[in-house]
Coordinates of C-alpha atoms in Angstrom, one line a residue:
X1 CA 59.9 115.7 -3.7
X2 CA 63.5 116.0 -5.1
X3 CA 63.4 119.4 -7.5
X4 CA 67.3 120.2 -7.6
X5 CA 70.7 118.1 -7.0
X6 CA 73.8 120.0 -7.8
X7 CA 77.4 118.2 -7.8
X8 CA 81.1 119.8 -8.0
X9 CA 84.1 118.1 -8.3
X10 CA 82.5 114.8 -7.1
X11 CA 84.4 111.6 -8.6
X12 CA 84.5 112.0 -12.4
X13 CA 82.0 115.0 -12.3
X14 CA 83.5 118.1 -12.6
X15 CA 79.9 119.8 -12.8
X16 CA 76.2 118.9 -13.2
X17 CA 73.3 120.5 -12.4
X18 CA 70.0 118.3 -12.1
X19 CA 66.4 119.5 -12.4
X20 CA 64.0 116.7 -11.4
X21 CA 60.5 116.4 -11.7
X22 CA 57.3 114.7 -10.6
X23 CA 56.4 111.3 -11.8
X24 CA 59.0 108.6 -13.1
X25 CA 62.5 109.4 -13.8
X26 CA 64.8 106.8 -15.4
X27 CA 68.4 106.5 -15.5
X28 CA 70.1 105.0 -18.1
X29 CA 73.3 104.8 -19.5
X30 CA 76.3 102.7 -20.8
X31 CA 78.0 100.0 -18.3
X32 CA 80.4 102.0 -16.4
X33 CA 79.6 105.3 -17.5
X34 CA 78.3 105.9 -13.3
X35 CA 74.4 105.8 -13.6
X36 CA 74.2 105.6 -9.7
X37 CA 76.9 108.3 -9.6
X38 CA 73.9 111.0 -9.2
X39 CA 72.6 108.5 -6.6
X40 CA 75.9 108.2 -4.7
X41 CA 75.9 112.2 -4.5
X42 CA 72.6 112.0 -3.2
X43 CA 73.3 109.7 -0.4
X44 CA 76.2 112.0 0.4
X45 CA 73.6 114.9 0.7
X46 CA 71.7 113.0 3.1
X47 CA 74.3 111.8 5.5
X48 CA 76.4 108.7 4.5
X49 CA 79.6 108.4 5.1
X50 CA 82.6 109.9 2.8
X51 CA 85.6 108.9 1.6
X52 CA 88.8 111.0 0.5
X53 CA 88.3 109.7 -3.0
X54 CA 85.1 111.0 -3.7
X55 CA 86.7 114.2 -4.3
X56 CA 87.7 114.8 -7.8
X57 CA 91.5 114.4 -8.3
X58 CA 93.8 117.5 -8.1
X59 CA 90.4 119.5 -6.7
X60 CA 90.2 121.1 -3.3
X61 CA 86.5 119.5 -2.3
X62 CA 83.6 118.4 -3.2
X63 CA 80.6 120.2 -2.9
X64 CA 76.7 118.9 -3.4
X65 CA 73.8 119.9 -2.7
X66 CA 70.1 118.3 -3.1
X67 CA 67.1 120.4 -2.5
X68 CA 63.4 119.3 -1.6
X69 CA 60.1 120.6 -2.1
X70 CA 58.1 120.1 1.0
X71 CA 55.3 122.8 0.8
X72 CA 53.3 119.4 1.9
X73 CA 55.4 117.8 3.6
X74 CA 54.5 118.1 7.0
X75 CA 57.0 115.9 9.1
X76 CA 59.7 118.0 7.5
X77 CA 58.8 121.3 8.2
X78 CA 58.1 120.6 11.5
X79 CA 61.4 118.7 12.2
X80 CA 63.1 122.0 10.9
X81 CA 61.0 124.3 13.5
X82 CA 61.9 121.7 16.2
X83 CA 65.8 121.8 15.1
X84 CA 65.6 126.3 15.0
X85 CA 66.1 126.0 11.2
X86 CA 64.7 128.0 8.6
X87 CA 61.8 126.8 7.5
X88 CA 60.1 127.4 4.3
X89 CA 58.8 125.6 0.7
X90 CA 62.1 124.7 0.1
X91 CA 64.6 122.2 2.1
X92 CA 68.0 122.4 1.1
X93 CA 70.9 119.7 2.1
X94 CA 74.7 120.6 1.5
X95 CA 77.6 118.6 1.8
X96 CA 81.1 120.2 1.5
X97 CA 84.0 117.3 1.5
X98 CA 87.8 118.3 1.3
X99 CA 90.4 116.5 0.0
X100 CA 91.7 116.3 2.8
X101 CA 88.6 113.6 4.0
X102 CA 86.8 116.5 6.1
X103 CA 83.7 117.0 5.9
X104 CA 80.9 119.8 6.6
X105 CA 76.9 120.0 6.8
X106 CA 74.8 122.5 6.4
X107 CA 70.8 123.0 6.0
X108 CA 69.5 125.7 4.4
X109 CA 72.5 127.2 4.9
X110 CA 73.2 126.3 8.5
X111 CA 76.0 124.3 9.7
X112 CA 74.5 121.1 11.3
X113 CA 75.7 117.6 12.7
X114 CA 75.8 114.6 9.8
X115 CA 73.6 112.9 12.3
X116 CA 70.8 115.7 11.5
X117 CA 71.3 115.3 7.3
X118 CA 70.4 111.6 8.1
X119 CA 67.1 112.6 10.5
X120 CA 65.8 115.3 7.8
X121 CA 66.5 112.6 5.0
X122 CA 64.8 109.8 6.2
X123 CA 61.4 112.5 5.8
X124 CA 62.2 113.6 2.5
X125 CA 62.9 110.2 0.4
X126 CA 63.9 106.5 0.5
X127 CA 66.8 105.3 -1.2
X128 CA 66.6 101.6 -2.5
X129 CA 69.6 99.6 -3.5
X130 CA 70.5 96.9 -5.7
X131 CA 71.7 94.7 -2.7
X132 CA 68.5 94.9 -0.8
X133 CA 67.5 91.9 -1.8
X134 CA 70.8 90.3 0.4
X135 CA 69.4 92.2 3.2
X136 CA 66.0 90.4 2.8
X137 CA 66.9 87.3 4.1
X138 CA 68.4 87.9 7.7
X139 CA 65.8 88.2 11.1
X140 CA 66.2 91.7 11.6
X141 CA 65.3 92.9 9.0
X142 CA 62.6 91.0 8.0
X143 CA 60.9 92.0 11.1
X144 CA 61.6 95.8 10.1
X145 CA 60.1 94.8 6.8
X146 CA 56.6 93.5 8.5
X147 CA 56.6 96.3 11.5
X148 CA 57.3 99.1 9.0
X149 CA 54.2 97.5 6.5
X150 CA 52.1 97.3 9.9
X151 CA 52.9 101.0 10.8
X152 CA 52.2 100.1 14.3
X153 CA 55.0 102.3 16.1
X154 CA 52.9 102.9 18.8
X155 CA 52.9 99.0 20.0
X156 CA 56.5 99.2 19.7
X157 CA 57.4 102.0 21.9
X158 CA 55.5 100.5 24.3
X159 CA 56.8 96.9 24.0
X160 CA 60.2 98.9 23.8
X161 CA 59.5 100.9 27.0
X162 CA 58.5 97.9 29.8
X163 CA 61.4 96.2 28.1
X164 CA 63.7 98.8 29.2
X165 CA 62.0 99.6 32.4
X166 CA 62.5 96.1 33.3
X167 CA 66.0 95.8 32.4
X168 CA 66.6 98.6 34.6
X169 CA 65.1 97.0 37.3
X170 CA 66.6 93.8 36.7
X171 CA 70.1 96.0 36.8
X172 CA 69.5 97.6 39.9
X173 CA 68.6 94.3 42.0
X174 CA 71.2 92.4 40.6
X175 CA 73.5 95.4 41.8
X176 CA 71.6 95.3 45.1
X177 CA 72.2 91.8 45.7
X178 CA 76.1 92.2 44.4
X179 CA 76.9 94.6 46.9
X180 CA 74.9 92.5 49.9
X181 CA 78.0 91.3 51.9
X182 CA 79.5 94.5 51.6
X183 CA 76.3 96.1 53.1
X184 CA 75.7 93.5 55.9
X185 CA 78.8 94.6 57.3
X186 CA 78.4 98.6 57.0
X187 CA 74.8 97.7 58.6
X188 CA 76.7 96.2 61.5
X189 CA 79.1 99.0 61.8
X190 CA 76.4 100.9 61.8
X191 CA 74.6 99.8 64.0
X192 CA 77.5 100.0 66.7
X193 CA 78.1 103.7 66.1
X194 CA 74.7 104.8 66.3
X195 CA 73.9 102.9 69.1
X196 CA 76.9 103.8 71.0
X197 CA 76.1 107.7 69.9
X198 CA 72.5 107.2 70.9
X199 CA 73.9 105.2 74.3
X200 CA 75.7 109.2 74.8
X201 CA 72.7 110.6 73.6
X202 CA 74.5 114.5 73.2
X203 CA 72.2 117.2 71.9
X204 CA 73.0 120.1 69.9
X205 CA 74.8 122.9 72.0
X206 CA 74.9 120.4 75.0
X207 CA 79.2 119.9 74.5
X208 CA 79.1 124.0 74.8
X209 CA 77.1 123.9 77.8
X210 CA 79.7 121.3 79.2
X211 CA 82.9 123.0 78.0
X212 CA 82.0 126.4 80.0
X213 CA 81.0 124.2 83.2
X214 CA 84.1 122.6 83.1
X215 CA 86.2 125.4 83.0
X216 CA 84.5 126.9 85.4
X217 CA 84.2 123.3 87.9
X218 CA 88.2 123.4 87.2
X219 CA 89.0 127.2 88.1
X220 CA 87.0 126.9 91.5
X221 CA 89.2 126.7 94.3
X222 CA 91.5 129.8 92.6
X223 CA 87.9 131.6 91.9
X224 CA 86.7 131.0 95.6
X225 CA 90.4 132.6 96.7
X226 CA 90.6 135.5 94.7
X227 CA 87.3 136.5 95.0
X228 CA 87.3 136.2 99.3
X229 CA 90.5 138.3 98.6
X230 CA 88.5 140.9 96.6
X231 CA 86.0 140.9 99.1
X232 CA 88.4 141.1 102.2
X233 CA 90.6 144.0 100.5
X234 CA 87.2 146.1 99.6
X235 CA 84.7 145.3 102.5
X236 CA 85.4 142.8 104.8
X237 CA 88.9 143.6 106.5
X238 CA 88.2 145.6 109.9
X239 CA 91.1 147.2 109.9
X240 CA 91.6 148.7 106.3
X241 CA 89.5 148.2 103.2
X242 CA 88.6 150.5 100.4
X243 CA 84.8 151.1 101.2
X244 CA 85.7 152.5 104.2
X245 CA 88.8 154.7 102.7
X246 CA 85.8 155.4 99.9
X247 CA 83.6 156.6 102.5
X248 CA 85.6 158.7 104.6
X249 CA 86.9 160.4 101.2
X250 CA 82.9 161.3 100.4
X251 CA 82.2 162.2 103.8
X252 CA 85.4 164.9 103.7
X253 CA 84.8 166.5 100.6
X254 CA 81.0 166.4 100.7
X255 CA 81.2 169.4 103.5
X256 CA 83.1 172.0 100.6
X257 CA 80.3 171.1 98.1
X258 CA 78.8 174.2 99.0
X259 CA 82.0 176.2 98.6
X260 CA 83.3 175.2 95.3
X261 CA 81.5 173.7 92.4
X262 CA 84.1 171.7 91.0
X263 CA 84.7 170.2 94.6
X264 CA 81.3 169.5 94.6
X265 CA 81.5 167.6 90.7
X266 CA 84.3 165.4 92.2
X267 CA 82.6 164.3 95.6
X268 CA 79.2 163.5 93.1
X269 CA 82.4 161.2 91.2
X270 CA 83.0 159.9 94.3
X271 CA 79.8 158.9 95.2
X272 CA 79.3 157.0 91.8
X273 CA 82.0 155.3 92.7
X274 CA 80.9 154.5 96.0
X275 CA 77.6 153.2 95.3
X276 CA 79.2 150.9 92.0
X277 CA 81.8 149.5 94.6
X278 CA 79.3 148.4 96.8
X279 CA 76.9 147.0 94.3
X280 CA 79.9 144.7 93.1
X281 CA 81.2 143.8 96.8
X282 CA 77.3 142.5 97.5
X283 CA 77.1 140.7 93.7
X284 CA 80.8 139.0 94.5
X285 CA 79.4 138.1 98.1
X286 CA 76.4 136.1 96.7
X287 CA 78.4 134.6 93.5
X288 CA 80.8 133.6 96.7
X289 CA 78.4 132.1 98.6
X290 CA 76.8 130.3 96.0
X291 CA 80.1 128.8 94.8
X292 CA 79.9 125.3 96.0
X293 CA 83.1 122.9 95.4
X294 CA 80.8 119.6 94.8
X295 CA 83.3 116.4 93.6
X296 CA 80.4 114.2 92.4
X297 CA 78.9 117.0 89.5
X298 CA 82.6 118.1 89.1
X299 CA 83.3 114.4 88.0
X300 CA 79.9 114.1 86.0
X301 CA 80.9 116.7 84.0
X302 CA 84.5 116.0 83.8
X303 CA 83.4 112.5 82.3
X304 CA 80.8 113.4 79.9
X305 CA 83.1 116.4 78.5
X306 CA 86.1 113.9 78.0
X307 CA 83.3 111.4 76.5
X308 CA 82.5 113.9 74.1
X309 CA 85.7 114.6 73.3
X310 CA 87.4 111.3 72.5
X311 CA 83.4 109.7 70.5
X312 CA 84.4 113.0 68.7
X313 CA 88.1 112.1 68.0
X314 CA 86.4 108.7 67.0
X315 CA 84.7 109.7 64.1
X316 CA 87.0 112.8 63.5
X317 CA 84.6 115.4 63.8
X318 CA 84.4 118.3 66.0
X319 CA 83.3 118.1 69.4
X320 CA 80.3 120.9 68.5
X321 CA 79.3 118.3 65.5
X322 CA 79.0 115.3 67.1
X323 CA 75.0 115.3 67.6
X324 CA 75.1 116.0 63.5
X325 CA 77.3 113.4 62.9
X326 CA 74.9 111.0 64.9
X327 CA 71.9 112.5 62.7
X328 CA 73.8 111.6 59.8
X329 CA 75.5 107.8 60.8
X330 CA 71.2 107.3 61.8
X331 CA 70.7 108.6 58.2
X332 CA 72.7 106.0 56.5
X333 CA 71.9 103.0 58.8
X334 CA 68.2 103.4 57.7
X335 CA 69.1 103.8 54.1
X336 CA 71.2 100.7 54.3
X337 CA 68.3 99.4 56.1
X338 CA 66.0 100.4 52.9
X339 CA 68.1 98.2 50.6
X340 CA 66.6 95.1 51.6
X341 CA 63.2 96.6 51.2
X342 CA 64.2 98.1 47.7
X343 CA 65.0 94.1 47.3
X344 CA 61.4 93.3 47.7
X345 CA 59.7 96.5 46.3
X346 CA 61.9 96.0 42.8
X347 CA 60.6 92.1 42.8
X348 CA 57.1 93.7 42.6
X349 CA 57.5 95.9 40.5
X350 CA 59.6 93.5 37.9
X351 CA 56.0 91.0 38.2
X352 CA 54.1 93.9 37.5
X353 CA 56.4 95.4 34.4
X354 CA 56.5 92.0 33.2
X355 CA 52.9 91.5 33.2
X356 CA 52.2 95.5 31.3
X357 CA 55.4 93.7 28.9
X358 CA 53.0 90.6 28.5
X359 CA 50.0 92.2 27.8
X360 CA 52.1 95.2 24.7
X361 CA 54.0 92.0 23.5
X362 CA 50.5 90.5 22.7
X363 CA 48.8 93.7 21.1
X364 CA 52.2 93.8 19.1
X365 CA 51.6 90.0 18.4
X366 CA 48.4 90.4 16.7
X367 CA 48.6 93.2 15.0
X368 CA 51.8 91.6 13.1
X369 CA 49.9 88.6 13.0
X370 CA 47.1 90.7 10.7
X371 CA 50.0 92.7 9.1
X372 CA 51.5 89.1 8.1
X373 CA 48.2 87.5 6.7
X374 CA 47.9 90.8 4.5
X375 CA 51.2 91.1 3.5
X376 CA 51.6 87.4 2.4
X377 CA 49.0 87.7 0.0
X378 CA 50.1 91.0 -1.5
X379 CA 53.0 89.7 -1.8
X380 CA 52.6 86.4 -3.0
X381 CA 50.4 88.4 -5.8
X382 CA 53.4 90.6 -6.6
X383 CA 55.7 87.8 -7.3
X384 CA 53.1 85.7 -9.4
X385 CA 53.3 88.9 -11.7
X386 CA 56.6 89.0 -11.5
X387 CA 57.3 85.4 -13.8
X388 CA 56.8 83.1 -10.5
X389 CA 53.4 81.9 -11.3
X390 CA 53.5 79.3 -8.9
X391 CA 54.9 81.1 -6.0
X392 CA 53.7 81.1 -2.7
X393 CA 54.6 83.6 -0.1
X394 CA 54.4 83.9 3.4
X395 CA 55.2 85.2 6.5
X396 CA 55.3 83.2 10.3
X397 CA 55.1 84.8 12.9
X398 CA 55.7 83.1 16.1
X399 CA 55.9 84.1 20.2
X400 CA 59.3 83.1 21.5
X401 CA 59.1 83.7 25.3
X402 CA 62.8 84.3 26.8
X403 CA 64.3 85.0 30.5
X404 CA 65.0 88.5 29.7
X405 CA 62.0 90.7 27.6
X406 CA 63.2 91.9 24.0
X407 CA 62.8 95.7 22.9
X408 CA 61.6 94.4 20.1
X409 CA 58.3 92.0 21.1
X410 CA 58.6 88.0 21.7
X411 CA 57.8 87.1 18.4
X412 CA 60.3 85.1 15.8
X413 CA 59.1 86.5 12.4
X414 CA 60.2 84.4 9.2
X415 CA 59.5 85.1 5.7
X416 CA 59.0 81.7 3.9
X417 CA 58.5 81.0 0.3
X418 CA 58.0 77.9 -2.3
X419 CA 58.7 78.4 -5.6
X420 CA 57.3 75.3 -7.2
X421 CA 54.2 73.4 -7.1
X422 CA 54.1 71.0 -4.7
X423 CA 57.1 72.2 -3.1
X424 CA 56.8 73.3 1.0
X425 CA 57.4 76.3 2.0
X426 CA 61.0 77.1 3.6
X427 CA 62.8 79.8 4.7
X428 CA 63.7 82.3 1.7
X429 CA 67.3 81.6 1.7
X430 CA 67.3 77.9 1.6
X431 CA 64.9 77.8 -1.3
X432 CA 65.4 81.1 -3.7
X433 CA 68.2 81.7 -6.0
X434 CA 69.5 85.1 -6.4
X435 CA 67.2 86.7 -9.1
X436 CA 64.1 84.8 -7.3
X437 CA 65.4 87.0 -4.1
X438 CA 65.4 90.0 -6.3
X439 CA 62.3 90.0 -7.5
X440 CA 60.7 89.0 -4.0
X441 CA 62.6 91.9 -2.8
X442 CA 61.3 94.3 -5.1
X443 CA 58.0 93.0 -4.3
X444 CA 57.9 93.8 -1.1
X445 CA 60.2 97.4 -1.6
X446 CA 57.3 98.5 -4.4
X447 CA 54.4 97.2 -1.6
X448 CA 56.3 98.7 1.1
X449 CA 57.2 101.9 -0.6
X450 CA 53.7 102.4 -1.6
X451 CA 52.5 102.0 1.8
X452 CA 54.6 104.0 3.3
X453 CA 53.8 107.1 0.9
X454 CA 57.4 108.6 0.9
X455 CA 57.7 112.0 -0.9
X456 CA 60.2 110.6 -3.1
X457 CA 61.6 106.7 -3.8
X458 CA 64.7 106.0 -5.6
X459 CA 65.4 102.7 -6.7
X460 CA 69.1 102.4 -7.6
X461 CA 69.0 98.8 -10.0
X462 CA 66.8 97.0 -8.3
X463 CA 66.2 94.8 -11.2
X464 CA 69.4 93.3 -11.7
X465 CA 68.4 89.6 -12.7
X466 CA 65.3 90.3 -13.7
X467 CA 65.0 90.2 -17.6
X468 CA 62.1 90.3 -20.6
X469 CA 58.0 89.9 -19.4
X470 CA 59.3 90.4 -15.8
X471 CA 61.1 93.3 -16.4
X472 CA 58.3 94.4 -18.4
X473 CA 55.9 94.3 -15.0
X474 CA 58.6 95.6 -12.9
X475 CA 58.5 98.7 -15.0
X476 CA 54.8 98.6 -14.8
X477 CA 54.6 98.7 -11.0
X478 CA 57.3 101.7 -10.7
X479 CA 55.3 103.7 -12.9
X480 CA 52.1 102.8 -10.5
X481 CA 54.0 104.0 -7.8
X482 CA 54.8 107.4 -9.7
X483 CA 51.1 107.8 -9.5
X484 CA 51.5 109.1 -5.7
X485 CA 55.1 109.7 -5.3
X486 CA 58.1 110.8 -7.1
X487 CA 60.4 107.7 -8.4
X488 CA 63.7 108.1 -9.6
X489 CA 64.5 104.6 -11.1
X490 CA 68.2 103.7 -12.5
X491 CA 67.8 100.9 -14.7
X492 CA 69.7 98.8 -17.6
X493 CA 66.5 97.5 -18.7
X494 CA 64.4 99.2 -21.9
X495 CA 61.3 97.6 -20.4
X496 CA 61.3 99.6 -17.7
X497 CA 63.0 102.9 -18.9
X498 CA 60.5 103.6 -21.4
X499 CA 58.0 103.2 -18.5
X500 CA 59.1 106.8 -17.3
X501 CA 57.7 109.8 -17.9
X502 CA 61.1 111.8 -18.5
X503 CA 64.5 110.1 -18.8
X504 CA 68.8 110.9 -18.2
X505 CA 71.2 109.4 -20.1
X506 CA 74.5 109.2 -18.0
X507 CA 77.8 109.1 -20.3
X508 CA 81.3 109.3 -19.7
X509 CA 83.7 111.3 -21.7
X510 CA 87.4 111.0 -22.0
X511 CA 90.5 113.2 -24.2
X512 CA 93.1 110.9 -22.6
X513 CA 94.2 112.4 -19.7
X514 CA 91.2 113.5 -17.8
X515 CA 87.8 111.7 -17.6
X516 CA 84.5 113.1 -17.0
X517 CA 81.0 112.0 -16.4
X518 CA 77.9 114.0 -18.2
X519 CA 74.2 113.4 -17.2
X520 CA 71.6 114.5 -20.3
X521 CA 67.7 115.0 -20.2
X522 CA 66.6 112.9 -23.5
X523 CA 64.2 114.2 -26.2
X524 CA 61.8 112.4 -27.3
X525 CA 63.6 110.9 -30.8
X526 CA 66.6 110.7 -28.5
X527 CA 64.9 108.4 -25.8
X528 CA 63.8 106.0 -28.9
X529 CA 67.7 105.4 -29.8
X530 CA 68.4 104.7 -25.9
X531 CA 65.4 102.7 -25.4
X532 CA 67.0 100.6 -29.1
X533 CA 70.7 100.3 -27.7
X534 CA 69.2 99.2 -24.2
X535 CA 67.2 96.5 -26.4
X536 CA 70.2 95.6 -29.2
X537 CA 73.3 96.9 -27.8
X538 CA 75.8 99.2 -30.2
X539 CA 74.8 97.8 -33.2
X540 CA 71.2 99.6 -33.5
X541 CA 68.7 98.5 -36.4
X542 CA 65.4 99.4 -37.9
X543 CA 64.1 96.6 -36.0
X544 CA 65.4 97.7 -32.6
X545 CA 64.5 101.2 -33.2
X546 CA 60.8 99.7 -34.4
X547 CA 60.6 98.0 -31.2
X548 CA 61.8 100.8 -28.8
X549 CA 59.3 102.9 -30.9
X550 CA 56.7 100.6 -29.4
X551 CA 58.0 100.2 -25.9
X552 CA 57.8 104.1 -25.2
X553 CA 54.2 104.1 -27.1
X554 CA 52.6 101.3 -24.8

């Protein structure tokens, strides 16, 4: 419940600190004097949007603040531990607003987003306006009216979650089929490329493989001349080659081994040397005679390397990448491929999400449909009280099967009403004049409010149009509410201010040049001469005060 609601420099308040209690509060005051001004600094508290001139002239900012008592209120706290703010018996919401238009947010002390003033508020009291009643008659919300009297959330997420499932389905095929030309001719390119790359058929490291034998197929002839020349010049020429130099030169310095140690170290070096030199001559001998000049592999190779080399030009990658690029062009074709699959996998799916929308849209449809039956005659009861003894209220609620599936469920709800006997029942606005809406409407917001079991309910002149035994049961309904929730009820009417249990008087003072508003707790005696002026105006008599003596006692 509301305990505290503190305003600076807001409009014509320079400063007023509010204490509230449990029960039924009533505002009163003269016309123009702001009674809703509280109510106005309120909504600012919990998130509505602000205006430069709801700063007090030649002030810096406006600063308000509204705290809660919500040692039982369990959505509350737990929306604060979910949000990392403090948590505790008390919730307090602050709104700073410059002059300047900016504005700043804070719970229990922490800065926060407006968006989060708005979530917390919605959990810690319902504000109800005097234009509600306009509200009443379009679709919308006469469907949030039923739904929120049903309290059947869960069948609306689930209506509200095939409905979006199959939207995004529907999105992604009509995208598929969209971009079909454009993929029947990638699939054909496609298809070329891979089959040409599988036609080649390279594997990975094969274009290394081919590079070195290519080189080596091209330096042949000059590798089969230098290396008989090697061979020649160290083994092969009778007259003169080095083994035989290499041999003599061990042979001649192998007899002073004996003599002279270091002669002997250099003939071992010698002999190194002659035994690597002939293990290369014999290794160059074979690679010789194994190095055969064959044209046909020579060409194989020469074609498939230049192959490689101009499929990898093609699709501008390196040679070494071209098996990866084939991976990856196989990759795509069989994704492409998939589309047309995706085609009839997302038909499926759309029958089945349409059926699983068919059979939430239904549970949603009879559970309004009992909601409806229920809510007709408690309101219909309501109104009777309320001076429209022959009134008849109801509302239809009717399936409406589209193309595409609402969020919402595939029912039309309309509220209907008849006023008069005989008289059929139409549509509310067709039939109900303005204060006939206003009662309906409080109706249903003191119905509503009641079964929605907020922490706190203000009702910001709900009544206008509603005048003498009326009044008198609208008063008596607000104070029923106050039985299980805290109402704060701004009112014109004495019938139902005296129905309060406390009561403000909101006045407005002026020297001339600056104006200010003042909101006082009434006395007792004090609440009689309200409760008199609210009955006879300025001009306040024995009588008046006799019957606002009465009011205040029944």
């Amino acid at each position: 419940m509301l305990t505290q609601l503190t305003i600076t420099n807001f409009a014509i308040v320079k400063q007023l600190e509010l204490d509230w209690r449990s029960g039924m509060t009533t505002i009163t005051g003269e016309t123009g004097a702001g009674k809703s001004i509280a109510i106005d600094a309120l909504g600012l508290c919990l998130g509505d949007r602000a205006t430069t001139n709801v700063v007090r002239p030649n002030t810096p900012k406006a600063d308000l603040s509204a705290t809660f008592d919500i040692k039982n209120n369990t959505n509350a706290k737990q929306w604060l531990l979910q949000h990392d703010l403090i948590c505790d018996d008390d919730c307090i919401l602050r709104r700073v607003i410059s002059s300047e238009g900016r504005s700043k947010a804070y719970i229990n002390g922490s800065p926060v987003p407006l968006t989060q003033l708005r979530e917390i508020g919605r959990l810690l009291i319902n504000i109800h306006g005097q234009h509600d009643h306009q509200l009443i008659v379009k679709a919308t919300e006469q469907r949030k009216l039923l739904d929120g009297y049903a309290k059947h959330q869960n069948l609306l997420d689930d209506v509200s979650y095939y409905a979006k499932k199959w939207s995004a389905l529907s999105s992604e095929l009509e995208t598929l089929k969209a971009s079909q030309t454009q993929r029947e001719a990638e699939q054909q390119l496609l298809q070329y490329q891979v089959k040409e790359l599988d036609e080649f058929a390279i594997t990975e490291g094969e274009f290394e493989t081919l590079e070195n034998d290519y080189k080596k197929f091209s330096n042949s002839q000059s590798i089969l001349q230098d290396s008989l020349f090697v061979l020649e010049g160290t083994s092969e020429n009778e007259q003169f080659n080095v083994l035989d130099v290499l041999r003599q030169s061990v042979d001649r310095l192998s007899q002073y081994a004996d003599l002279d140690q270091d002669i002997a170290n250099i003939s071992n070096t010698y002999q190194e040397a002659l035994i690597q030199l002939e293990d290369a001559c014999q290794d160059l001998r074979h690679f010789h005679d194994r190095l055969e000049l064959d044209p046909e592999q020579y060409q194989l190779i020469e074609d498939r390397y230049s192959s490689a080399i101009n499929l990898a030009r093609k699709h501008q990658v390196a040679p070494e990448s071209l098996h990866v690029k084939h991976q990856e062009l196989q990759q795509a074709l069989a994704n492409i491929s998939g589309d047309d699959t995706r085609q009839e996998q997302i038909y499926r799916e759309l029958d089945a999400t349409k059926a699983e929308y068919d059979e939430a849209a239904q549970r949603l449809h009879e559970s309004r449909q009992v909601a409806a039956s229920q809510l007709s005659q408690l309101i219909t009861q309501s109104i009777r009280e309320l001076n429209m003894p022959h009134g008849q209220f109801s509302v239809a609620v009717t399936k409406k099967p589209s193309e595409t599936l609402n969020g919402q469920g595939s029912d039309e709800i309309v509220f209907l009403v008849s006023i008069n006997p005989g008289q059929a029942q139409e549509a509310m606005h067709k039939v109900a004049s303005g204060g006939e809406l206003s009662r309906i409407s409080l109706a249903m917001q003191v119905i509503l409010a009641d079964k929605v079991t907020s922490p706190a309910l203000i009702f910001d002149e709900v009544d206008v149009g509603i005048s003498g035994p009326t009044a008198a049961m609208v008063g008596e309904k607000l104070k029923q509410l106050a039985k299980n929730t805290q109402v704060i009820c701004v009112t014109h009417l004495p019938q139902v201010a005296c129905k309060g249990h406390q009561q403000y008087f909101v006045a407005k003072l002026t020297d001339g040049e600056h104006t200010e508003t003042t909101v006082t707790e009434l006395s007792k005696q004090a609440r009689v001469q309200e409760i008199a002026r609210l009955l006879a105006g300025d001009k306040i008599s024995e009588h008046s005060l006799a019957n606002a003596t009465e009011l205040l006692a029944s």
